[in-house]
CSV table of C-alpha atoms in Angstrom, one decimal:
chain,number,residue,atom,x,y,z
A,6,UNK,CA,56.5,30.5,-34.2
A,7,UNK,CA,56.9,29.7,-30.4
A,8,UNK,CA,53.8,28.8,-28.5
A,9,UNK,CA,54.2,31.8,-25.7
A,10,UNK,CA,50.5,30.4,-23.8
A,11,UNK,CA,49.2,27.5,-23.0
A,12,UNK,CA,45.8,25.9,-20.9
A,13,UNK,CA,47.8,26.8,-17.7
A,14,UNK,CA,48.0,30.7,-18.9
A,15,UNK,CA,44.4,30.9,-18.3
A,16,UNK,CA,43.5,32.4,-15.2
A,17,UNK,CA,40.3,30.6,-13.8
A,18,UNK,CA,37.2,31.9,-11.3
A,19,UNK,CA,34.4,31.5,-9.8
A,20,UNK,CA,31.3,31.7,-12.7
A,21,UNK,CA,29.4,34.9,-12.5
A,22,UNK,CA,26.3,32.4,-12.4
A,23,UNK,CA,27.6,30.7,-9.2
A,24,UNK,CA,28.0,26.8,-11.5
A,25,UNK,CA,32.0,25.9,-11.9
A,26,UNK,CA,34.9,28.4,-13.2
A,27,UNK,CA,35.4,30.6,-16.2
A,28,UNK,CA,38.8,31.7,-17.6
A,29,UNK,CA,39.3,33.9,-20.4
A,30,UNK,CA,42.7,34.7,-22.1
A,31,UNK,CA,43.2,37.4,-24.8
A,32,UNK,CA,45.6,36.2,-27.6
A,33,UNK,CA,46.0,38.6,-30.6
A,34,UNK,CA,42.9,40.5,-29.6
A,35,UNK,CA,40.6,37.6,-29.6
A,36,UNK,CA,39.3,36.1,-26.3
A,37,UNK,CA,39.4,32.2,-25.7
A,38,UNK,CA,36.6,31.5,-22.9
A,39,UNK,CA,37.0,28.2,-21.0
A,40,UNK,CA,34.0,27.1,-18.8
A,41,UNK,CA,33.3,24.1,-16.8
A,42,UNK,CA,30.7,23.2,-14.0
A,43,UNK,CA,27.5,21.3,-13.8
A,44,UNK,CA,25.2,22.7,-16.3
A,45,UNK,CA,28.2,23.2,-18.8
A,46,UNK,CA,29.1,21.0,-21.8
A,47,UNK,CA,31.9,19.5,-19.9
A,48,UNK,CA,33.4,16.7,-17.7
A,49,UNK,CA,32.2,16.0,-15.4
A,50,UNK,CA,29.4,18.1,-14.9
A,51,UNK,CA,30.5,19.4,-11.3
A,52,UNK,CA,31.1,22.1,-9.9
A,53,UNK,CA,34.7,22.3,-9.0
A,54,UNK,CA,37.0,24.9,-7.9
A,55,UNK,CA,40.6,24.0,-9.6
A,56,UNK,CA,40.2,23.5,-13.5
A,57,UNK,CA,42.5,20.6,-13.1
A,58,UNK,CA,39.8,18.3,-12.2
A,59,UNK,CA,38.1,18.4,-15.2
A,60,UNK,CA,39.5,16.4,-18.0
A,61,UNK,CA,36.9,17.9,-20.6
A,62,UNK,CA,36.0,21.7,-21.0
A,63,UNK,CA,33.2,24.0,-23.1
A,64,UNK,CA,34.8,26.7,-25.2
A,65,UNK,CA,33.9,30.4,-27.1
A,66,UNK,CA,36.2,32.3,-28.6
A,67,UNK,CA,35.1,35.7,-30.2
A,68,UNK,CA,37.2,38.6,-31.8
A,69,UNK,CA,38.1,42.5,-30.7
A,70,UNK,CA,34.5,43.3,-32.0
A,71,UNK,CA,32.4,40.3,-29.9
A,72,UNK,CA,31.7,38.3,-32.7
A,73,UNK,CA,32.4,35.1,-32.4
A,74,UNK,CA,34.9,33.0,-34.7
A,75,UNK,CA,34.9,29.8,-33.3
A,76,UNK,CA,32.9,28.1,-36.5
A,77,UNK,CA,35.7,29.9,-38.6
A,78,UNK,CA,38.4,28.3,-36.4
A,79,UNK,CA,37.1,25.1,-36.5
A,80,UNK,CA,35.3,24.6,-40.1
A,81,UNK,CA,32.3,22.3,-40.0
A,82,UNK,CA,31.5,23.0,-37.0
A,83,UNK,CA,28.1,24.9,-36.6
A,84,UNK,CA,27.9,26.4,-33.0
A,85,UNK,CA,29.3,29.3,-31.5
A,86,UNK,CA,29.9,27.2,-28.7
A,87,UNK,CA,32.1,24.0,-28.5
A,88,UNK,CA,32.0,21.3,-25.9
A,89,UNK,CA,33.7,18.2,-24.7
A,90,UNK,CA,37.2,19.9,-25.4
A,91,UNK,CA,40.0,18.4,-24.3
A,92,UNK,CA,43.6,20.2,-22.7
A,93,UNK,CA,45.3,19.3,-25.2
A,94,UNK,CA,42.6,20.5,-27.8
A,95,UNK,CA,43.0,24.2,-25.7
A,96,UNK,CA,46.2,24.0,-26.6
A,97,UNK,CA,46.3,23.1,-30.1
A,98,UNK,CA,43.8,26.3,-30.1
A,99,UNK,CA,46.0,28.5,-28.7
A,100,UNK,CA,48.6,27.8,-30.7
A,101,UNK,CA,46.1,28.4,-33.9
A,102,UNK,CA,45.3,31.6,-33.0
A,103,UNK,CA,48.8,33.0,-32.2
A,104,UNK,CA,49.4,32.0,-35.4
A,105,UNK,CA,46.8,34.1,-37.3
């Protein structure tokens, strides 16, 4: 399968709570939620405008139905939530849930 989105597919924003940027992207129905700012598990803990200045993001992803799936895409792992993720760990996501 050919990945068809990537990290720079992700549209990013202004956070509704006024700290850093959200961007969500909808991959075979599930939503992948990428935050970053200074009260987010990120880095840094700033609040930037362009997503390109972090190097490290905090990441949900939940399915048609709003429940999330992130501790079933990532086994072991006991949080709805997941910080500290890298680009390239985005990626590697994306390409794990096109392929579901």
């Amino acid at each position: 399968m050919v990945i068809t989105k990537t990290f720079d597919d992700i549209e990013f924003k202004k956070h509704p709570n006024g700290d850093g940027i959200v961007g969500n992207i909808v991959i075979n129905g599930n939503t992948l939620s990428v935050v970053a700012g200074s009260s987010f598990y990120c880095f840094p803990k700033k609040n930037f405008k362009s997503p390109n200045l972090y190097t490290l993001y905090e990441i949900a992803v939940w399915d048609e139905n709003g429940k999330f799936i992130t501790k079933e895409l990532y086994p072991g792992h006991e949080h709805d939530v997941m910080g500290w993720v890298s680009k390239d760990d985005i990626n590697s996501l994306i390409e794990k849930i096109e392929q579901q």
